[in-house]
Amino acid sequence: MKNRTKILLPMGILILLVLAVPVTGQEPEAKKPEKQVIAVYDIEANASTDIAQAVARAKKNNKRVLVVYGGNWCGWCVKLDEFFKKDRTVARTVRYEYEVVKVDIGRFDKNIDIVNKYGAKMKKEGVPYLTVLDGEGQVVANQNTGDLEEGDHHDSAKVEAFLQAKKSAPQDAEKVLAAALGLAKKDGRKVLVHLGAPW
């Protein structure tokens, strides 16, 4: 029995030591970062209200409304949104000539009443899809953005040409002043003339 104890005791201690030593070289698998979805479109937005407000601002400021249909799941929709911000020429035109409304279309099953109202052919031609409205809410143009792409990106010259062609015509300053003076005279008021440019 003594011999067994002499053999078993050191073996038991050895086994305990081996089990107590942490295993190195086997680190737990690092969690892969989840693909981050960029929220370009507000899925809770009331598109009809947003468009109505944009039309009112456009009328007041002699601009157009640029309705951009798409979804957060759409890679080209995210690309177009980034392009509108990063391309300096296009960003300037969008900022000064348009009121932008992004309309979430879900998986082609949301805000379909708006799509149909403005005659957007996004189901046939895909998203992102553009509709330009005037200050009265009338359609000026519908545009498939595939025609504005070049390879794996949007073409700056094509997008800028489209936006420039559809923007509002500049107002005649003399006519605007004459109309304001006429209203002021009729109401017994004065006119404050502000000279400037949008930039």
PDB file of C-alpha atoms in Angstrom:
ATOM      1  CA  MET A   1       0.000   0.000   0.000  1.00  0.00           C
ATOM      2  CA  LYS A   2       2.885   2.286   0.796  1.00  0.00           C
ATOM      3  CA  ASN A   3       4.342   1.668  -2.653  1.00  0.00           C
ATOM      4  CA  ARG A   4       1.059   2.528  -4.285  1.00  0.00           C
ATOM      5  CA  THR A   5       0.841   5.762  -2.354  1.00  0.00           C
ATOM      6  CA  LYS A   6       4.386   6.650  -3.372  1.00  0.00           C
ATOM      7  CA  ILE A   7       3.441   6.216  -7.023  1.00  0.00           C
ATOM      8  CA  LEU A   8      -0.116   7.565  -6.985  1.00  0.00           C
ATOM      9  CA  LEU A   9       0.572  10.670  -4.934  1.00  0.00           C
ATOM     10  CA  PRO A  10       3.161  12.166  -7.322  1.00  0.00           C
ATOM     11  CA  MET A  11       1.025  11.186 -10.327  1.00  0.00           C
ATOM     12  CA  GLY A  12      -2.026  12.853  -8.790  1.00  0.00           C
ATOM     13  CA  ILE A  13      -0.063  16.025  -8.109  1.00  0.00           C
ATOM     14  CA  LEU A  14       1.262  15.974 -11.679  1.00  0.00           C
ATOM     15  CA  ILE A  15      -2.249  15.576 -13.098  1.00  0.00           C
ATOM     16  CA  LEU A  16      -3.541  18.464 -10.956  1.00  0.00           C
ATOM     17  CA  LEU A  17      -0.676  20.688 -12.085  1.00  0.00           C
ATOM     18  CA  VAL A  18      -1.318  19.889 -15.746  1.00  0.00           C
ATOM     19  CA  LEU A  19      -5.010  20.647 -15.378  1.00  0.00           C
ATOM     20  CA  ALA A  20      -4.328  23.857 -13.464  1.00  0.00           C
ATOM     21  CA  VAL A  21      -2.059  25.328 -16.145  1.00  0.00           C
ATOM     22  CA  PRO A  22      -4.137  27.408 -18.596  1.00  0.00           C
ATOM     23  CA  VAL A  23      -3.991  26.309 -22.181  1.00  0.00           C
ATOM     24  CA  THR A  24      -2.153  28.934 -24.178  1.00  0.00           C
ATOM     25  CA  GLY A  25      -2.329  29.344 -27.889  1.00  0.00           C
ATOM     26  CA  GLN A  26      -6.050  28.691 -27.919  1.00  0.00           C
ATOM     27  CA  GLU A  27      -7.729  31.999 -27.406  1.00  0.00           C
ATOM     28  CA  PRO A  28     -11.478  32.176 -27.644  1.00  0.00           C
ATOM     29  CA  GLU A  29     -12.698  33.057 -31.113  1.00  0.00           C
ATOM     30  CA  ALA A  30     -13.065  36.776 -31.491  1.00  0.00           C
ATOM     31  CA  LYS A  31     -16.558  37.774 -32.449  1.00  0.00           C
ATOM     32  CA  LYS A  32     -16.764  38.957 -36.006  1.00  0.00           C
ATOM     33  CA  PRO A  33     -18.003  42.521 -36.175  1.00  0.00           C
ATOM     34  CA  GLU A  34     -21.557  42.629 -37.422  1.00  0.00           C
ATOM     35  CA  LYS A  35     -22.071  44.327 -40.745  1.00  0.00           C
ATOM     36  CA  GLN A  36     -23.226  47.813 -39.907  1.00  0.00           C
ATOM     37  CA  VAL A  37     -26.305  48.993 -41.780  1.00  0.00           C
ATOM     38  CA  ILE A  38     -26.178  52.684 -42.594  1.00  0.00           C
ATOM     39  CA  ALA A  39     -29.570  54.268 -41.990  1.00  0.00           C
ATOM     40  CA  VAL A  40     -29.996  56.608 -44.941  1.00  0.00           C
ATOM     41  CA  TYR A  41     -33.792  56.343 -45.014  1.00  0.00           C
ATOM     42  CA  ASP A  42     -35.960  57.074 -41.969  1.00  0.00           C
ATOM     43  CA  ILE A  43     -38.280  54.068 -41.851  1.00  0.00           C
ATOM     44  CA  GLU A  44     -40.629  55.923 -39.481  1.00  0.00           C
ATOM     45  CA  ALA A  45     -40.938  59.080 -41.600  1.00  0.00           C
ATOM     46  CA  ASN A  46     -44.264  60.237 -43.012  1.00  0.00           C
ATOM     47  CA  ALA A  47     -43.248  60.643 -46.645  1.00  0.00           C
ATOM     48  CA  SER A  48     -46.426  62.513 -47.663  1.00  0.00           C
ATOM     49  CA  THR A  49     -45.901  65.132 -44.953  1.00  0.00           C
ATOM     50  CA  ASP A  50     -42.185  65.426 -45.723  1.00  0.00           C
ATOM     51  CA  ILE A  51     -42.899  65.985 -49.423  1.00  0.00           C
ATOM     52  CA  ALA A  52     -45.637  68.553 -48.711  1.00  0.00           C
ATOM     53  CA  GLN A  53     -43.287  70.521 -46.438  1.00  0.00           C
ATOM     54  CA  ALA A  54     -40.477  70.325 -48.997  1.00  0.00           C
ATOM     55  CA  VAL A  55     -42.804  71.575 -51.758  1.00  0.00           C
ATOM     56  CA  ALA A  56     -43.794  74.567 -49.583  1.00  0.00           C
ATOM     57  CA  ARG A  57     -40.112  75.410 -48.932  1.00  0.00           C
ATOM     58  CA  ALA A  58     -39.277  74.938 -52.612  1.00  0.00           C
ATOM     59  CA  LYS A  59     -42.038  77.325 -53.677  1.00  0.00           C
ATOM     60  CA  LYS A  60     -40.913  79.960 -51.188  1.00  0.00           C
ATOM     61  CA  ASN A  61     -37.225  79.666 -52.142  1.00  0.00           C
ATOM     62  CA  ASN A  62     -37.556  79.069 -55.908  1.00  0.00           C
ATOM     63  CA  LYS A  63     -36.164  75.545 -55.663  1.00  0.00           C
ATOM     64  CA  ARG A  64     -37.182  72.078 -56.798  1.00  0.00           C
ATOM     65  CA  VAL A  65     -37.903  69.020 -54.668  1.00  0.00           C
ATOM     66  CA  LEU A  66     -35.705  65.986 -55.229  1.00  0.00           C
ATOM     67  CA  VAL A  67     -37.508  62.840 -54.068  1.00  0.00           C
ATOM     68  CA  VAL A  68     -35.062  59.950 -53.633  1.00  0.00           C
ATOM     69  CA  TYR A  69     -36.739  56.529 -53.367  1.00  0.00           C
ATOM     70  CA  GLY A  70     -34.775  53.680 -51.815  1.00  0.00           C
ATOM     71  CA  GLY A  71     -34.093  51.540 -48.779  1.00  0.00           C
ATOM     72  CA  ASN A  72     -31.372  51.055 -46.181  1.00  0.00           C
ATOM     73  CA  TRP A  73     -30.752  47.540 -47.541  1.00  0.00           C
ATOM     74  CA  CYS A  74     -29.789  48.916 -50.978  1.00  0.00           C
ATOM     75  CA  GLY A  75     -26.053  49.394 -51.546  1.00  0.00           C
ATOM     76  CA  TRP A  76     -26.553  51.797 -54.468  1.00  0.00           C
ATOM     77  CA  CYS A  77     -28.943  53.896 -52.329  1.00  0.00           C
ATOM     78  CA  VAL A  78     -26.249  54.291 -49.673  1.00  0.00           C
ATOM     79  CA  LYS A  79     -23.674  55.077 -52.390  1.00  0.00           C
ATOM     80  CA  LEU A  80     -25.905  57.781 -53.887  1.00  0.00           C
ATOM     81  CA  ASP A  81     -26.493  59.382 -50.487  1.00  0.00           C
ATOM     82  CA  GLU A  82     -22.736  59.473 -49.824  1.00  0.00           C
ATOM     83  CA  PHE A  83     -22.119  60.777 -53.350  1.00  0.00           C
ATOM     84  CA  PHE A  84     -24.571  63.666 -52.826  1.00  0.00           C
ATOM     85  CA  LYS A  85     -22.535  64.662 -49.759  1.00  0.00           C
ATOM     86  CA  LYS A  86     -18.961  64.008 -50.941  1.00  0.00           C
ATOM     87  CA  ASP A  87     -18.913  65.203 -54.555  1.00  0.00           C
ATOM     88  CA  ARG A  88     -18.368  68.945 -54.081  1.00  0.00           C
ATOM     89  CA  THR A  89     -20.038  70.094 -57.299  1.00  0.00           C
ATOM     90  CA  VAL A  90     -23.094  67.883 -56.894  1.00  0.00           C
ATOM     91  CA  ALA A  91     -23.354  68.632 -53.152  1.00  0.00           C
ATOM     92  CA  ARG A  92     -23.410  72.367 -53.884  1.00  0.00           C
ATOM     93  CA  THR A  93     -26.119  72.009 -56.528  1.00  0.00           C
ATOM     94  CA  VAL A  94     -28.250  69.808 -54.279  1.00  0.00           C
ATOM     95  CA  ARG A  95     -27.836  72.200 -51.333  1.00  0.00           C
ATOM     96  CA  TYR A  96     -28.738  75.381 -53.214  1.00  0.00           C
ATOM     97  CA  GLU A  97     -31.210  74.179 -55.831  1.00  0.00           C
ATOM     98  CA  TYR A  98     -33.174  71.340 -54.200  1.00  0.00           C
ATOM     99  CA  GLU A  99     -35.154  70.323 -51.145  1.00  0.00           C
ATOM    100  CA  VAL A 100     -34.303  66.628 -50.718  1.00  0.00           C
ATOM    101  CA  VAL A 101     -36.823  64.077 -49.423  1.00  0.00           C
ATOM    102  CA  LYS A 102     -35.733  60.470 -48.951  1.00  0.00           C
ATOM    103  CA  VAL A 103     -38.657  58.050 -49.251  1.00  0.00           C
ATOM    104  CA  ASP A 104     -38.216  54.582 -47.734  1.00  0.00           C
ATOM    105  CA  ILE A 105     -39.820  51.992 -50.019  1.00  0.00           C
ATOM    106  CA  GLY A 106     -39.275  49.023 -47.714  1.00  0.00           C
ATOM    107  CA  ARG A 107     -38.856  45.974 -49.944  1.00  0.00           C
ATOM    108  CA  PHE A 108     -40.888  47.601 -52.732  1.00  0.00           C
ATOM    109  CA  ASP A 109     -43.960  47.407 -50.477  1.00  0.00           C
ATOM    110  CA  LYS A 110     -43.954  50.753 -48.645  1.00  0.00           C
ATOM    111  CA  ASN A 111     -45.072  54.252 -49.750  1.00  0.00           C
ATOM    112  CA  ILE A 112     -46.361  52.758 -52.995  1.00  0.00           C
ATOM    113  CA  ASP A 113     -49.139  55.376 -53.065  1.00  0.00           C
ATOM    114  CA  ILE A 114     -46.481  58.090 -53.403  1.00  0.00           C
ATOM    115  CA  VAL A 115     -44.562  56.107 -56.019  1.00  0.00           C
ATOM    116  CA  ASN A 116     -47.759  55.742 -58.071  1.00  0.00           C
ATOM    117  CA  LYS A 117     -48.841  59.365 -57.528  1.00  0.00           C
ATOM    118  CA  TYR A 118     -45.636  60.670 -59.098  1.00  0.00           C
ATOM    119  CA  GLY A 119     -45.311  57.960 -61.754  1.00  0.00           C
ATOM    120  CA  ALA A 120     -41.972  56.643 -60.507  1.00  0.00           C
ATOM    121  CA  LYS A 121     -41.050  53.417 -62.314  1.00  0.00           C
ATOM    122  CA  MET A 122     -38.802  52.151 -59.543  1.00  0.00           C
ATOM    123  CA  LYS A 123     -40.263  48.629 -59.528  1.00  0.00           C
ATOM    124  CA  LYS A 124     -39.284  48.253 -63.176  1.00  0.00           C
ATOM    125  CA  GLU A 125     -36.060  50.278 -63.160  1.00  0.00           C
ATOM    126  CA  GLY A 126     -34.814  49.732 -59.591  1.00  0.00           C
ATOM    127  CA  VAL A 127     -33.630  51.972 -56.796  1.00  0.00           C
ATOM    128  CA  PRO A 128     -32.397  54.482 -56.036  1.00  0.00           C
ATOM    129  CA  TYR A 129     -34.894  56.313 -58.193  1.00  0.00           C
ATOM    130  CA  LEU A 130     -35.384  60.087 -58.468  1.00  0.00           C
ATOM    131  CA  THR A 131     -38.437  62.288 -58.944  1.00  0.00           C
ATOM    132  CA  VAL A 132     -38.101  66.056 -59.337  1.00  0.00           C
ATOM    133  CA  LEU A 133     -41.099  68.192 -58.316  1.00  0.00           C
ATOM    134  CA  ASP A 134     -41.683  71.899 -58.835  1.00  0.00           C
ATOM    135  CA  GLY A 135     -42.930  74.387 -56.232  1.00  0.00           C
ATOM    136  CA  GLU A 136     -46.513  73.350 -56.967  1.00  0.00           C
ATOM    137  CA  GLY A 137     -45.823  69.660 -56.394  1.00  0.00           C
ATOM    138  CA  GLN A 138     -46.001  68.782 -60.096  1.00  0.00           C
ATOM    139  CA  VAL A 139     -43.609  66.237 -61.596  1.00  0.00           C
ATOM    140  CA  VAL A 140     -40.791  67.803 -63.602  1.00  0.00           C
ATOM    141  CA  ALA A 141     -38.896  64.544 -64.200  1.00  0.00           C
ATOM    142  CA  ASN A 142     -38.525  60.913 -63.169  1.00  0.00           C
ATOM    143  CA  GLN A 143     -35.041  59.427 -63.415  1.00  0.00           C
ATOM    144  CA  ASN A 144     -33.588  55.938 -63.190  1.00  0.00           C
ATOM    145  CA  THR A 145     -30.208  56.387 -61.488  1.00  0.00           C
ATOM    146  CA  GLY A 146     -28.710  53.488 -63.435  1.00  0.00           C
ATOM    147  CA  ASP A 147     -28.358  55.951 -66.314  1.00  0.00           C
ATOM    148  CA  LEU A 148     -26.267  58.184 -64.036  1.00  0.00           C
ATOM    149  CA  GLU A 149     -23.782  55.458 -63.098  1.00  0.00           C
ATOM    150  CA  GLU A 150     -20.397  54.593 -64.520  1.00  0.00           C
ATOM    151  CA  GLY A 151     -19.101  51.172 -63.504  1.00  0.00           C
ATOM    152  CA  ASP A 152     -19.247  50.839 -59.728  1.00  0.00           C
ATOM    153  CA  HIS A 153     -20.014  54.503 -58.961  1.00  0.00           C
ATOM    154  CA  HIS A 154     -22.216  57.456 -59.866  1.00  0.00           C
ATOM    155  CA  ASP A 155     -20.793  59.660 -62.601  1.00  0.00           C
ATOM    156  CA  SER A 156     -20.339  63.235 -61.385  1.00  0.00           C
ATOM    157  CA  ALA A 157     -20.829  64.820 -64.815  1.00  0.00           C
ATOM    158  CA  LYS A 158     -24.014  62.847 -65.541  1.00  0.00           C
ATOM    159  CA  VAL A 159     -25.567  63.554 -62.132  1.00  0.00           C
ATOM    160  CA  GLU A 160     -24.651  67.246 -62.276  1.00  0.00           C
ATOM    161  CA  ALA A 161     -26.030  67.584 -65.816  1.00  0.00           C
ATOM    162  CA  PHE A 162     -29.328  66.031 -64.708  1.00  0.00           C
ATOM    163  CA  LEU A 163     -29.607  68.297 -61.643  1.00  0.00           C
ATOM    164  CA  GLN A 164     -28.717  71.437 -63.608  1.00  0.00           C
ATOM    165  CA  ALA A 165     -31.233  70.621 -66.348  1.00  0.00           C
ATOM    166  CA  LYS A 166     -34.082  70.161 -63.842  1.00  0.00           C
ATOM    167  CA  LYS A 167     -33.425  73.045 -61.420  1.00  0.00           C
ATOM    168  CA  SER A 168     -35.739  76.064 -61.249  1.00  0.00           C
ATOM    169  CA  ALA A 169     -35.094  78.969 -63.572  1.00  0.00           C
ATOM    170  CA  PRO A 170     -33.664  81.972 -61.727  1.00  0.00           C
ATOM    171  CA  GLN A 171     -36.196  84.621 -60.825  1.00  0.00           C
ATOM    172  CA  ASP A 172     -36.066  88.038 -62.461  1.00  0.00           C
ATOM    173  CA  ALA A 173     -34.982  90.317 -59.609  1.00  0.00           C
ATOM    174  CA  GLU A 174     -36.663  93.381 -61.126  1.00  0.00           C
ATOM    175  CA  LYS A 175     -40.012  91.585 -61.370  1.00  0.00           C
ATOM    176  CA  VAL A 176     -39.724  90.265 -57.807  1.00  0.00           C
ATOM    177  CA  LEU A 177     -38.912  93.770 -56.537  1.00  0.00           C
ATOM    178  CA  ALA A 178     -41.755  95.354 -58.520  1.00  0.00           C
ATOM    179  CA  ALA A 179     -44.241  92.805 -57.139  1.00  0.00           C
ATOM    180  CA  ALA A 180     -43.005  93.367 -53.573  1.00  0.00           C
ATOM    181  CA  LEU A 181     -43.222  97.159 -53.958  1.00  0.00           C
ATOM    182  CA  GLY A 182     -46.754  96.842 -55.317  1.00  0.00           C
ATOM    183  CA  LEU A 183     -47.864  94.707 -52.358  1.00  0.00           C
ATOM    184  CA  ALA A 184     -46.130  97.013 -49.883  1.00  0.00           C
ATOM    185  CA  LYS A 185     -47.793 100.095 -51.348  1.00  0.00           C
ATOM    186  CA  LYS A 186     -51.200  98.401 -51.269  1.00  0.00           C
ATOM    187  CA  ASP A 187     -50.747  97.412 -47.605  1.00  0.00           C
ATOM    188  CA  GLY A 188     -49.043 100.640 -46.522  1.00  0.00           C
ATOM    189  CA  ARG A 189     -45.832  98.842 -45.648  1.00  0.00           C
ATOM    190  CA  LYS A 190     -42.155  99.171 -46.460  1.00  0.00           C
ATOM    191  CA  VAL A 191     -39.938  96.745 -48.349  1.00  0.00           C
ATOM    192  CA  LEU A 192     -36.684  95.372 -46.988  1.00  0.00           C
ATOM    193  CA  VAL A 193     -34.391  94.488 -49.867  1.00  0.00           C
ATOM    194  CA  HIS A 194     -31.855  91.767 -49.148  1.00  0.00           C
ATOM    195  CA  LEU A 195     -29.139  91.339 -51.732  1.00  0.00           C
ATOM    196  CA  GLY A 196     -27.133  88.167 -51.713  1.00  0.00           C
ATOM    197  CA  ALA A 197     -26.537  84.755 -53.130  1.00  0.00           C
ATOM    198  CA  PRO A 198     -27.285  81.329 -51.664  1.00  0.00           C
ATOM    199  CA  TRP A 199     -23.613  80.570 -51.172  1.00  0.00           C
TER     200      TRP A 199
END
